[in-house]
C-alpha cells in the first residue's frame, strides 16, 4: 500500500510559554499514537513535532490513505445457547448475527472453541481498514482532548454564537497528506493548507503549504519562523555564545535551562542583541540584579570569568530589524527602573539591622496551627542551641543561637518581599552589613540548604546546626498537626527536608543520635499542641535514609543490614558499615554465617529474658565447647576492631566462626530438657548474636 507523509498544524494565538514544550510533545505524541492504533502508520514511520508561540504541529512519515483490513474473531455466545439439540441456530444466535450484518448462511462458518468450562461460538470476519480522513479526525480530537492545558479559555467562533474551549483561540487548521487536503474538523475550523507565519516579519499574512514535506522550509523562508522547538532552542544557544564572544573578556551568558526554555517558547525568530546598564547598579548584590533581569525581563545576564556580574546583558528579540538600535535602547530603558528598584530596596533595607527586625516576625503567620514566624524562630533556636552544645560546646551553641534568631528576619525586608527567592541570600548580605561574623552570616544563607536534590550542604558548622534545627522543627511541626505527605503531594516539601537531615547527618559525619534528635524536636513545642507522631516521623526519615543509601549503589539487603544495627543511633557511621558489609558479602563464609545468624535470631525471639552469659562448667558437648573457645579468641579481636572503627576487619574476623557455628548446630541440642543446660546454650547463642550484629544485622543478608 502506497504511503505519503502527513502534516497537521493548529495555528493559534500566543501559547503559555512555560507549557509550550509539553503541549507540543503531547499534541504530536497522542496524534501519532492514535494513528498507529488504527493501523495508518508504518513500522518505520517517524514523528516530528513542532511547537512555537503561535503553532502546534506534527509531521509523520509513511502514513497510509487507508489502514490494512483486519481479521476479527468475535465471540457470540455459548454453543448451548446458540444451537438447539438438532444443531440448528436458535433465534438468539440469528438475532446476534443480524446485528453484525450477517444472516443465517453464516451459521455454517461459525467456529467452536473452548471458553472456560463451556464451548462457545465465534464469528470470523474482516473489518475494513480505517480511511485516513476518518482516522485522523478521531486522532485529532483525541490529541486535543488530552493536551495538558494549564488553564482553558472559552472563546467565540466567527459566527458570533458558538463557542469552544481551548488553551488559546485557534484561527487555522492545516491537514495535508502529501499535497492532498484532508477533510477534518476541530475547534470550529475546517482543515485547509493555509497558515500564517511570523506576526511581524512574514512575507505574507497567510500562505499555502504546498505539501507536508515543505512545511518546515516554507515556515522558515516565507513565514520567517523556526517551527521546531529544539532547532529554535539550539539557534538561541548558538547566538548567545556568539554574542558573548563578541563582547569579549571571557564573559559568558548565565547558564539557566528554565530561562532558555521559556525564551524559546516566547520567540519564533530569535535575534540575540547585546545591551548595557549603568555600572553603579553593580553595587547591589548581583543575585538581585540577576533575578530581576531573568524573572521580569527574560534577559540573559553576562558573567565574567570570576563569576562576577557584568554590566552587559543579552536580549533574545523576536524581530530582526536592519537597525537594532531602537530595540537595544528600548530594552535598556525598560531594565533601568527594575535595577533602580533593586538598588532602592537594598539601600532602604540596610538602614535597619536584622536584630531590629526580630520583633516583626511575631506579626508574620507561619501556620495557623503552629503560630507565627516569631514563635517558630524560638523553637528553632532551642533546637539549634542544644545541637550546637553537643557538637561544639558553648561557642558553637552561642553562634547557632544567634544565626537561628536572625535567619528569618530577611523575610520582613523590602527586597525579599519583592523577590522571595532571595530569602537567606539577602539575610547574609545584611548580616555582613551589620558587622556580624562570616560564620553567622553564611549560616543565615545556608540554613535553607539543601534546597533541592544534589544541592550543596551548608558551608560551616554553624550553618549545618541551624539548617538541621530548621528542618527538624518543620518536620516535627507538620507531622504533629497531621500534615503528612500523601502520594505525589508534598506541599511543605517534607521529603526534601527529611533528605536534607539524612545528608547532613551522614555527609558531615555528625556524632548525633537520630532518636535523640527527633525527641528534641518534639520537646520544643508546647505540651498538647502536637499529636504524638514520633514513631511515624522516625519511619518517614528511615525510609528517606534507605533511599539515599540505595542510590549509593548498595542493595536492599545490604542497606537493611546496616540500618537495622543502627536504626535509631549514629547514622554518621552507616557509610563505613555499608562498606564493611560489602566486603563481608564477598567472603565465602558469608552465606553460612548469615543463615546461622538468622537461625539464632529466630531461636532467641521464642525465648524471653535470655542473658548473654555463658558458664564454662555447663558446657558439655564438644561442639559447644569448641564454639565457646573459638569465640574467646575471635570476639575480643573483632570487638577491638569495632571500637577502633575498622568495621570491615571486625566482620572479617568473625568469619573465622563459620566452622564452629556449623558444628554447633549439627551436634548440639539447644532446647535441652535440663533447664540450666538449655539456658546456658541460649546464653552462648545470645553472646554470639550480640557479637555478630554490632556492625550490621547479618540475618538480613540471608537469602
XYZ file of C-alpha atoms in Angstrom:
703
model
C 0.000 0.000 0.000
C 1.405 3.390 -1.003
C 2.024 5.921 1.727
C 2.629 9.654 1.955
C 3.789 11.937 4.691
C 1.251 13.699 6.891
C 1.206 17.214 8.342
C -1.211 18.589 10.922
C -0.970 22.134 12.309
C -3.043 24.200 14.714
C -2.390 27.918 14.207
C -3.224 29.694 17.465
C -2.743 32.890 19.394
C 0.339 33.074 21.654
C 0.532 29.952 23.842
C 1.646 29.931 27.503
C 5.460 29.837 27.278
C 6.083 27.636 30.303
C 3.713 24.988 28.940
C 4.660 25.157 25.253
C 7.145 22.285 25.047
C 4.851 19.960 26.968
C 1.885 20.968 24.777
C 3.877 20.386 21.582
C 5.148 16.971 22.647
C 1.713 15.871 23.878
C -0.130 17.019 20.751
C 2.247 15.240 18.364
C 2.647 12.196 20.591
C -1.066 11.467 21.026
C -1.783 12.134 17.352
C 0.885 9.611 16.330
C -0.248 7.089 18.943
C -3.861 7.243 17.683
C -2.870 6.914 14.027
C -0.701 3.937 14.875
C -3.529 2.279 16.836
C -5.722 2.488 13.724
C -3.059 0.882 11.522
C -2.447 4.049 9.499
C 1.310 4.294 10.153
C 4.137 2.013 9.101
C 6.662 0.273 11.327
C 9.302 2.794 10.263
C 7.097 5.904 10.480
C 8.904 8.871 12.054
C 7.214 11.564 14.124
C 8.499 15.153 14.174
C 6.842 17.640 16.487
C 6.780 21.418 16.007
C 5.922 23.962 18.670
C 6.277 27.728 18.542
C 4.417 30.526 20.336
C 1.709 30.503 17.642
C 1.521 26.909 16.454
C 1.428 23.238 17.403
C 2.200 20.836 14.565
C 3.148 17.251 13.819
C 4.779 15.660 10.766
C 4.500 11.878 10.358
C 6.221 9.891 7.611
C 4.770 6.889 5.791
C 1.073 7.334 6.554
C -1.347 5.207 4.538
C -4.500 6.560 2.890
C -6.320 3.570 4.362
C -5.380 1.139 7.089
C -4.983 -2.553 6.336
C -8.025 -4.795 6.680
C -8.139 -6.737 9.919
C -9.308 -10.271 10.569
C -11.519 -10.251 13.656
C -12.767 -13.250 15.622
C -15.755 -12.284 17.761
C -17.258 -14.423 20.497
C -21.016 -14.732 20.056
C -22.447 -16.950 22.814
C -22.143 -20.436 24.364
C -22.909 -23.301 21.975
C -25.732 -24.436 24.277
C -27.447 -21.066 23.792
C -26.749 -20.593 20.076
C -27.662 -24.075 18.806
C -30.606 -26.294 19.658
C -30.442 -30.048 20.192
C -30.569 -30.635 16.434
C -27.691 -28.276 15.784
C -29.845 -25.569 14.257
C -29.410 -21.880 15.015
C -31.589 -20.504 17.793
C -33.417 -17.167 17.432
C -30.885 -15.624 19.819
C -27.998 -16.588 17.513
C -29.760 -15.336 14.385
C -30.523 -12.031 16.072
C -26.869 -11.656 17.095
C -25.661 -12.401 13.552
C -28.130 -9.893 12.138
C -26.719 -7.225 14.457
C -23.287 -7.947 12.977
C -24.558 -7.629 9.393
C -24.701 -11.380 8.698
C -27.587 -13.789 8.062
C -28.408 -17.464 8.613
C -25.955 -18.500 5.872
C -23.097 -17.554 8.226
C -24.076 -20.246 10.765
C -22.250 -22.993 8.901
C -18.995 -20.992 9.052
C -19.061 -20.368 12.798
C -16.215 -21.843 14.807
C -16.420 -23.697 18.081
C -13.715 -23.154 20.701
C -13.346 -23.768 24.436
C -14.278 -20.766 26.579
C -13.662 -21.580 30.224
C -15.610 -24.673 31.166
C -18.039 -24.358 28.276
C -17.741 -24.235 24.490
C -18.561 -21.013 22.621
C -19.362 -19.945 19.070
C -17.039 -17.495 17.309
C -17.732 -15.458 14.166
C -14.734 -14.664 11.933
C -14.996 -11.557 9.800
C -12.815 -8.982 8.088
C -13.004 -5.363 9.179
C -12.133 -2.785 6.586
C -9.142 -0.620 7.470
C -9.879 2.931 8.576
C -9.803 5.662 5.951
C -7.188 8.307 6.748
C -9.660 11.204 6.953
C -11.805 9.302 9.452
C -8.803 8.046 11.395
C -7.173 11.480 11.506
C -10.443 13.053 12.665
C -10.535 10.673 15.613
C -6.812 11.105 16.323
C -7.016 14.908 16.157
C -9.940 15.156 18.556
C -8.198 12.785 20.961
C -4.929 14.749 20.763
C -6.773 17.998 21.539
C -8.754 16.423 24.387
C -5.631 15.024 26.037
C -3.495 18.160 25.891
C -2.111 19.058 29.336
C -3.692 22.517 29.236
C -2.817 24.565 32.349
C -5.894 26.797 32.019
C -8.689 26.583 29.432
C -10.094 29.643 27.605
C -13.623 29.900 26.267
C -13.896 31.996 23.112
C -16.484 32.713 20.423
C -16.240 31.446 16.883
C -16.614 33.649 13.812
C -20.392 33.030 13.656
C -20.769 35.015 16.872
C -22.959 32.345 18.509
C -20.925 29.208 19.066
C -18.028 28.992 21.453
C -15.260 26.462 22.102
C -12.746 25.797 24.849
C -9.003 25.622 24.247
C -5.780 26.917 25.710
C -5.821 29.912 23.302
C -8.047 30.871 20.330
C -7.288 28.756 17.247
C -7.542 30.501 13.861
C -6.421 27.919 11.305
C -6.193 24.143 10.902
C -3.856 22.513 8.355
C -4.135 18.819 7.442
C -2.131 17.570 4.447
C -1.454 14.034 3.231
C 1.292 14.746 0.774
C -0.344 17.544 -1.286
C -3.917 16.449 -0.526
C -6.022 18.428 1.951
C -7.808 16.050 4.326
C -11.388 16.721 5.306
C -11.205 17.039 9.063
C -12.706 19.495 11.534
C -11.722 20.654 15.017
C -12.454 23.581 17.304
C -14.961 25.025 14.841
C -12.474 25.009 11.938
C -12.251 23.025 8.697
C -8.825 21.906 7.551
C -7.085 23.677 4.672
C -3.499 24.187 3.509
C -3.358 27.853 4.618
C -1.301 29.052 7.568
C 0.372 32.205 8.835
C 3.986 32.970 9.640
C 5.750 35.454 11.927
C 3.426 38.107 13.303
C 5.646 40.956 12.054
C 8.177 39.576 9.573
C 6.327 37.041 7.439
C 6.423 37.701 3.662
C 2.619 37.299 3.517
C -0.102 37.418 6.137
C -1.203 33.937 5.028
C 0.287 31.455 2.583
C -0.386 27.935 1.338
C 1.691 24.941 2.421
C 2.484 23.108 -0.833
C 2.845 19.643 0.716
C 3.501 18.032 4.056
C 7.263 17.845 3.487
C 7.642 21.521 2.576
C 6.190 22.773 5.873
C 9.376 23.411 7.842
C 11.221 25.022 4.934
C 8.266 27.217 3.958
C 7.779 28.357 7.533
C 11.408 29.491 7.596
C 11.578 31.005 4.099
C 8.136 32.553 3.731
C 6.925 32.708 7.311
C 10.273 33.680 8.898
C 9.602 31.140 11.676
C 11.809 28.370 13.073
C 8.930 25.983 13.730
C 10.965 23.277 15.503
C 11.261 23.909 19.241
C 14.571 22.043 19.510
C 16.122 23.807 16.495
C 14.974 27.189 17.754
C 16.494 26.451 21.160
C 19.775 25.380 19.564
C 19.795 28.576 17.466
C 19.331 30.707 20.593
C 22.183 28.892 22.365
C 24.404 29.432 19.333
C 23.576 33.146 19.148
C 24.048 33.627 22.907
C 27.545 32.117 22.715
C 28.413 34.216 19.650
C 27.164 37.451 21.251
C 29.104 36.754 24.471
C 32.247 36.078 22.430
C 31.710 39.362 20.586
C 31.590 41.229 23.928
C 34.972 39.667 24.777
C 36.797 39.422 28.081
C 35.762 35.807 28.564
C 32.193 36.694 29.565
C 29.516 34.022 29.274
C 25.749 34.098 29.340
C 24.352 32.734 32.575
C 23.540 29.024 32.365
C 19.813 28.635 33.054
C 17.888 25.854 31.293
C 14.498 27.038 32.573
C 15.094 30.558 31.231
C 16.334 29.172 27.901
C 13.206 27.004 27.580
C 10.932 29.931 28.399
C 12.611 32.265 25.914
C 12.482 29.549 23.234
C 8.731 29.481 23.804
C 8.445 33.271 23.520
C 10.052 33.851 20.120
C 9.596 32.408 16.625
C 12.604 34.079 15.008
C 15.305 34.633 17.663
C 17.747 37.500 17.343
C 20.211 37.956 20.232
C 21.296 41.546 20.980
C 23.823 42.981 23.452
C 22.565 45.645 25.881
C 24.178 47.633 28.705
C 23.168 49.133 32.057
C 24.927 51.669 34.287
C 27.842 50.316 36.330
C 26.559 51.989 39.506
C 23.956 49.242 39.777
C 26.746 46.689 40.279
C 26.961 47.898 43.904
C 23.726 45.988 44.514
C 24.206 42.254 45.274
C 24.397 40.548 41.910
C 21.828 37.921 42.899
C 19.213 40.726 42.990
C 20.153 42.072 39.579
C 20.347 38.629 38.001
C 16.963 37.639 39.393
C 15.170 40.784 38.249
C 16.684 40.520 34.757
C 15.775 36.836 34.419
C 12.396 36.766 36.148
C 10.922 40.055 34.977
C 12.582 40.704 31.615
C 13.743 37.248 30.443
C 17.245 38.619 29.813
C 20.476 36.629 29.963
C 22.971 38.337 32.332
C 26.644 38.081 31.346
C 29.121 36.768 33.904
C 32.849 37.430 33.889
C 35.371 34.591 34.238
C 35.467 35.221 38.009
C 31.690 34.730 38.206
C 31.109 38.423 38.821
C 28.201 40.071 37.020
C 28.998 42.282 34.020
C 27.033 45.435 33.271
C 26.121 43.992 29.881
C 23.343 41.509 29.192
C 21.777 39.670 26.261
C 18.243 40.048 24.926
C 16.567 37.455 22.710
C 14.422 39.579 20.417
C 11.618 38.227 18.234
C 12.401 40.636 15.403
C 15.483 41.294 13.263
C 15.446 44.896 12.032
C 18.316 46.206 9.912
C 18.982 48.819 12.591
C 18.563 47.219 16.010
C 19.433 50.364 17.974
C 15.790 51.089 18.817
C 15.303 47.542 20.141
C 18.505 47.736 22.190
C 17.632 51.176 23.531
C 14.127 50.080 24.422
C 15.357 47.101 26.426
C 17.980 49.206 28.207
C 15.307 51.754 29.068
C 12.963 49.042 30.379
C 15.548 47.345 32.618
C 16.751 50.557 34.250
C 13.703 51.060 36.544
C 13.906 47.391 37.586
C 17.516 47.758 38.635
C 16.773 51.095 40.287
C 14.041 49.398 42.360
C 16.510 46.711 43.450
C 19.031 49.387 44.450
C 16.363 51.289 46.376
C 15.254 48.175 48.269
C 18.872 47.328 49.108
C 19.640 50.818 50.357
C 16.453 51.040 52.417
C 16.862 47.590 53.981
C 20.368 48.400 55.202
C 19.034 51.281 57.275
C 17.678 48.753 59.814
C 19.655 45.939 61.421
C 18.468 42.353 61.273
C 18.249 42.302 65.070
C 15.754 45.179 64.977
C 13.527 43.121 62.675
C 13.187 40.117 65.009
C 10.118 41.583 66.707
C 8.391 41.958 63.338
C 8.447 38.179 62.827
C 5.789 37.895 65.536
C 3.342 39.502 63.102
C 4.099 37.066 60.265
C 1.899 33.953 60.281
C 3.834 30.716 59.793
C 0.902 28.296 60.079
C -2.487 28.800 61.687
C -1.923 25.758 63.916
C 1.748 26.422 64.664
C 1.742 30.156 65.287
C 3.871 32.972 63.935
C 7.351 33.026 62.431
C 8.469 34.596 65.713
C 7.264 31.564 67.689
C 8.829 29.267 65.145
C 12.177 31.063 65.429
C 12.194 30.460 69.190
C 11.670 26.741 68.614
C 14.462 26.601 66.022
C 16.745 28.488 68.442
C 16.096 25.934 71.196
C 16.931 23.015 68.882
C 19.983 24.781 67.436
C 21.394 25.622 70.868
C 21.029 22.007 72.030
C 22.676 20.598 68.892
C 25.402 23.264 68.940
C 26.180 22.493 72.588
C 26.524 18.808 71.761
C 28.736 19.377 68.724
C 30.903 22.302 69.806
C 30.156 23.419 73.338
C 29.203 26.946 74.392
C 30.919 28.725 71.494
C 29.064 26.833 68.764
C 25.802 26.922 70.727
C 26.022 30.719 71.011
C 26.765 31.223 67.304
C 23.996 28.813 66.308
C 21.559 30.609 68.593
C 22.395 33.986 67.062
C 22.132 32.672 63.483
C 18.826 30.916 64.241
C 17.397 34.090 65.787
C 18.241 36.160 62.696
C 17.804 33.528 59.958
C 14.217 34.505 59.098
C 14.482 38.265 59.603
C 15.092 38.993 55.929
C 11.521 37.801 55.309
C 10.353 41.233 56.524
C 12.763 43.206 54.303
C 11.638 45.057 51.159
C 13.983 43.098 48.893
C 12.737 39.657 49.947
C 9.169 40.964 49.937
C 9.667 41.739 46.240
C 11.816 38.687 45.450
C 11.008 35.779 47.829
C 13.608 33.657 46.007
C 16.319 35.766 47.689
C 15.438 34.730 51.247
C 18.588 33.707 53.061
C 20.796 35.237 50.372
C 19.826 38.777 51.382
C 19.996 37.806 55.043
C 23.700 37.064 54.569
C 24.379 40.445 52.918
C 22.501 42.315 55.628
C 24.261 40.345 58.389
C 27.664 41.295 56.984
C 26.460 44.888 56.716
C 25.539 44.718 60.439
C 29.062 43.583 61.300
C 28.195 40.005 62.209
C 30.786 37.247 61.806
C 31.207 35.473 58.490
C 30.174 32.145 60.038
C 26.872 33.551 61.291
C 26.220 35.396 58.015
C 26.926 32.253 55.976
C 24.665 30.233 58.284
C 21.782 32.651 57.682
C 22.015 31.983 53.947
C 22.840 28.304 54.226
C 20.151 27.233 56.693
C 17.799 26.655 53.735
C 20.245 24.171 52.178
C 19.994 21.685 50.647
C 17.152 23.331 48.710
C 16.857 20.517 46.142
C 18.274 17.086 45.314
C 22.018 17.330 44.748
C 22.276 20.835 46.224
C 25.349 21.666 48.309
C 25.203 21.454 52.114
C 25.830 24.409 54.466
C 29.453 25.519 54.244
C 30.255 25.682 58.002
C 29.225 24.005 61.271
C 27.035 26.909 62.360
C 25.084 26.610 59.114
C 24.771 22.837 59.497
C 23.432 23.198 63.042
C 20.841 25.846 62.104
C 19.816 24.015 58.900
C 19.361 20.799 60.871
C 17.340 22.617 63.536
C 15.165 24.374 60.955
C 14.362 21.154 59.094
C 13.671 19.202 62.289
C 11.287 21.889 63.527
C 9.437 21.817 60.195
C 9.195 18.011 60.118
C 8.096 17.690 63.737
C 5.575 20.521 63.455
C 3.960 19.301 60.253
C 3.840 15.675 61.373
C 2.475 16.788 64.753
C -0.524 18.556 63.182
C -1.146 15.761 60.672
C 0.229 17.413 57.512
C 1.917 14.286 56.175
C 2.916 13.791 52.523
C 0.460 11.631 50.579
C 1.270 10.069 47.215
C 2.844 12.704 44.997
C 1.514 15.553 47.149
C 4.033 17.145 49.469
C 3.084 20.838 49.773
C 5.506 21.512 52.634
C 8.440 19.713 50.943
C 8.804 17.339 53.897
C 10.556 14.702 51.795
C 13.168 17.273 50.801
C 13.579 18.373 54.423
C 13.965 14.741 55.521
C 16.584 14.059 52.851
C 18.429 17.183 53.997
C 18.543 15.832 57.561
C 19.820 12.471 56.276
C 22.517 14.055 54.129
C 23.802 16.358 56.862
C 23.995 13.590 59.459
C 25.902 11.300 57.085
C 27.957 13.585 54.833
C 29.021 15.878 57.670
C 29.619 12.817 59.920
C 27.706 14.356 62.817
C 28.005 12.340 66.063
C 24.318 12.811 66.863
C 21.899 10.094 67.919
C 18.995 10.114 65.471
C 16.425 9.077 68.077
C 17.507 11.882 70.408
C 17.225 14.433 67.602
C 13.588 13.713 66.810
C 12.686 13.697 70.521
C 14.489 17.026 70.896
C 12.325 18.389 68.086
C 9.076 17.325 69.754
C 10.311 18.697 73.078
C 10.434 22.346 71.949
C 6.718 22.549 71.153
C 4.170 23.482 73.851
C 2.590 20.470 75.560
C -0.664 19.474 73.882
C -0.045 21.397 70.642
C 1.047 18.345 68.608
C -0.188 14.805 68.172
C 2.303 12.116 69.158
C 3.682 11.268 65.727
C 7.249 10.472 66.806
C 7.142 6.869 65.557
C 5.676 7.914 62.195
C 8.344 10.606 61.792
C 11.112 8.131 62.642
C 9.854 5.698 59.999
C 9.488 8.507 57.450
C 13.094 9.580 57.970
C 14.330 5.980 57.888
C 12.608 5.462 54.502
C 14.401 8.537 53.146
C 17.643 7.153 54.601
C 17.139 3.825 52.820
C 16.529 5.548 49.510
C 19.606 7.734 49.940
C 21.848 4.737 50.683
C 20.439 2.639 47.834
C 21.240 5.494 45.435
C 24.849 4.942 46.518
C 24.767 1.557 44.776
C 24.016 -0.707 47.737
C 21.427 -3.478 47.582
C 18.235 -3.559 49.640
C 19.569 -6.345 51.880
C 22.902 -4.565 52.435
C 21.140 -1.327 53.370
C 18.718 -3.111 55.691
C 21.561 -4.978 57.390
C 23.470 -1.756 58.082
C 20.444 0.306 59.091
C 18.882 -2.170 61.492
C 22.076 -2.331 63.514
C 21.951 1.490 63.855
C 18.278 2.207 63.182
C 17.898 4.923 65.798
C 21.544 5.571 66.540
C 24.537 7.177 64.832
C 23.750 7.459 61.134
C 27.151 9.015 60.514
C 28.712 5.533 60.776
C 26.487 3.993 58.095
C 28.790 4.528 55.076
C 31.618 2.670 56.846
C 29.215 -0.051 57.973
C 27.917 -0.499 54.435
C 31.435 -0.688 53.045
C 32.187 -3.376 55.635
C 29.019 -5.287 54.713
C 30.043 -5.185 51.043
C 33.437 -6.702 51.982
C 31.754 -9.334 54.191
C 29.264 -10.371 51.493
C 32.182 -11.195 49.187
C 33.591 -13.724 51.701
C 32.938 -17.411 51.104
C 31.813 -17.776 54.746
C 29.162 -15.040 54.431
C 26.120 -17.073 53.281
C 26.524 -19.702 56.005
C 27.103 -17.118 58.754
C 24.137 -15.010 57.604
C 21.899 -18.094 57.586
C 23.153 -19.118 61.034
C 22.566 -15.606 62.321
C 19.008 -15.716 61.058
C 18.502 -19.075 62.760
C 19.887 -17.708 66.022
C 17.593 -14.677 65.777
C 14.556 -16.913 65.337
C 15.563 -19.076 68.311
C 16.114 -16.085 70.591
C 12.787 -14.496 69.556
C 10.980 -17.515 71.037
C 12.627 -17.151 74.433
C 12.303 -14.250 76.846
C 14.905 -12.861 79.185
C 17.975 -14.753 77.943
C 21.192 -13.206 79.267
C 24.275 -13.095 77.056
C 26.205 -15.068 79.671
C 27.941 -18.446 79.498
C 29.078 -20.777 82.288
C 32.008 -22.914 81.150
C 31.051 -25.538 83.780
C 27.781 -26.202 81.938
C 29.382 -26.719 78.549
C 29.165 -30.474 77.875
C 29.136 -31.230 74.160
C 32.452 -30.970 72.251
C 30.838 -28.693 69.643
C 29.614 -26.140 72.165
C 32.981 -26.173 73.922
C 34.719 -25.637 70.576
C 32.402 -22.732 69.675
C 32.938 -21.110 73.071
C 36.710 -21.491 72.747
C 36.667 -20.005 69.248
C 34.563 -17.100 70.475
C 37.020 -16.464 73.320
C 39.680 -15.912 70.698
C 37.716 -14.188 67.905
C 35.185 -11.957 69.683
C 37.702 -9.820 71.658
C 39.670 -9.217 68.460
C 36.511 -8.326 66.494
C 35.316 -6.065 69.323
C 38.639 -4.208 69.440
C 38.480 -3.663 65.678
C 34.879 -2.472 66.012
C 35.768 0.044 68.725
C 38.623 1.305 66.538
C 36.112 1.916 63.727
C 37.542 -0.788 61.461
C 34.199 -2.400 60.710
C 35.389 -4.391 57.704
C 38.174 -6.044 59.712
C 35.707 -6.778 62.532
C 33.369 -8.688 60.206
C 36.286 -10.474 58.561
C 37.481 -11.664 61.965
C 34.013 -13.059 62.742
C 34.155 -15.107 59.519
C 36.508 -17.484 61.384
C 33.498 -18.665 63.421
C 31.779 -20.291 60.480
C 33.086 -23.847 61.080
C 32.436 -23.963 64.863
C 28.972 -22.405 64.362
C 28.071 -25.037 61.730
C 29.391 -27.795 64.017
C 27.385 -26.414 66.960
C 24.063 -26.630 65.112
C 24.913 -30.103 63.814
C 25.989 -31.564 67.155
C 24.172 -29.664 69.921
C 20.516 -29.735 71.005
C 19.837 -26.128 72.054
C 16.486 -26.841 73.733
C 17.828 -29.434 76.129
C 15.419 -30.849 78.697
C 17.721 -29.819 81.545
C 16.881 -26.155 82.199
C 20.368 -24.967 83.182
C 21.927 -26.559 80.091
C 19.228 -25.010 77.855
C 19.690 -21.527 79.338
C 23.468 -21.785 79.078
C 23.271 -22.734 75.395
C 20.823 -19.917 74.757
C 23.231 -17.589 76.562
C 26.033 -18.779 74.293
C 23.901 -18.027 71.225
C 22.882 -14.642 72.639
C 26.556 -13.762 73.174
C 27.362 -14.850 69.626
C 24.358 -12.946 68.239
C 25.412 -9.800 70.059
C 28.978 -10.034 68.757
C 27.986 -10.770 65.163
C 25.464 -7.934 64.814
C 27.400 -4.934 66.089
C 28.379 -3.782 62.605
C 25.242 -4.928 60.787
C 22.259 -7.233 61.213
C 23.746 -10.156 59.298
C 20.475 -12.114 59.354
C 19.118 -9.668 56.753
C 21.782 -10.851 54.305
C 20.426 -14.407 54.375
C 18.705 -15.431 51.142
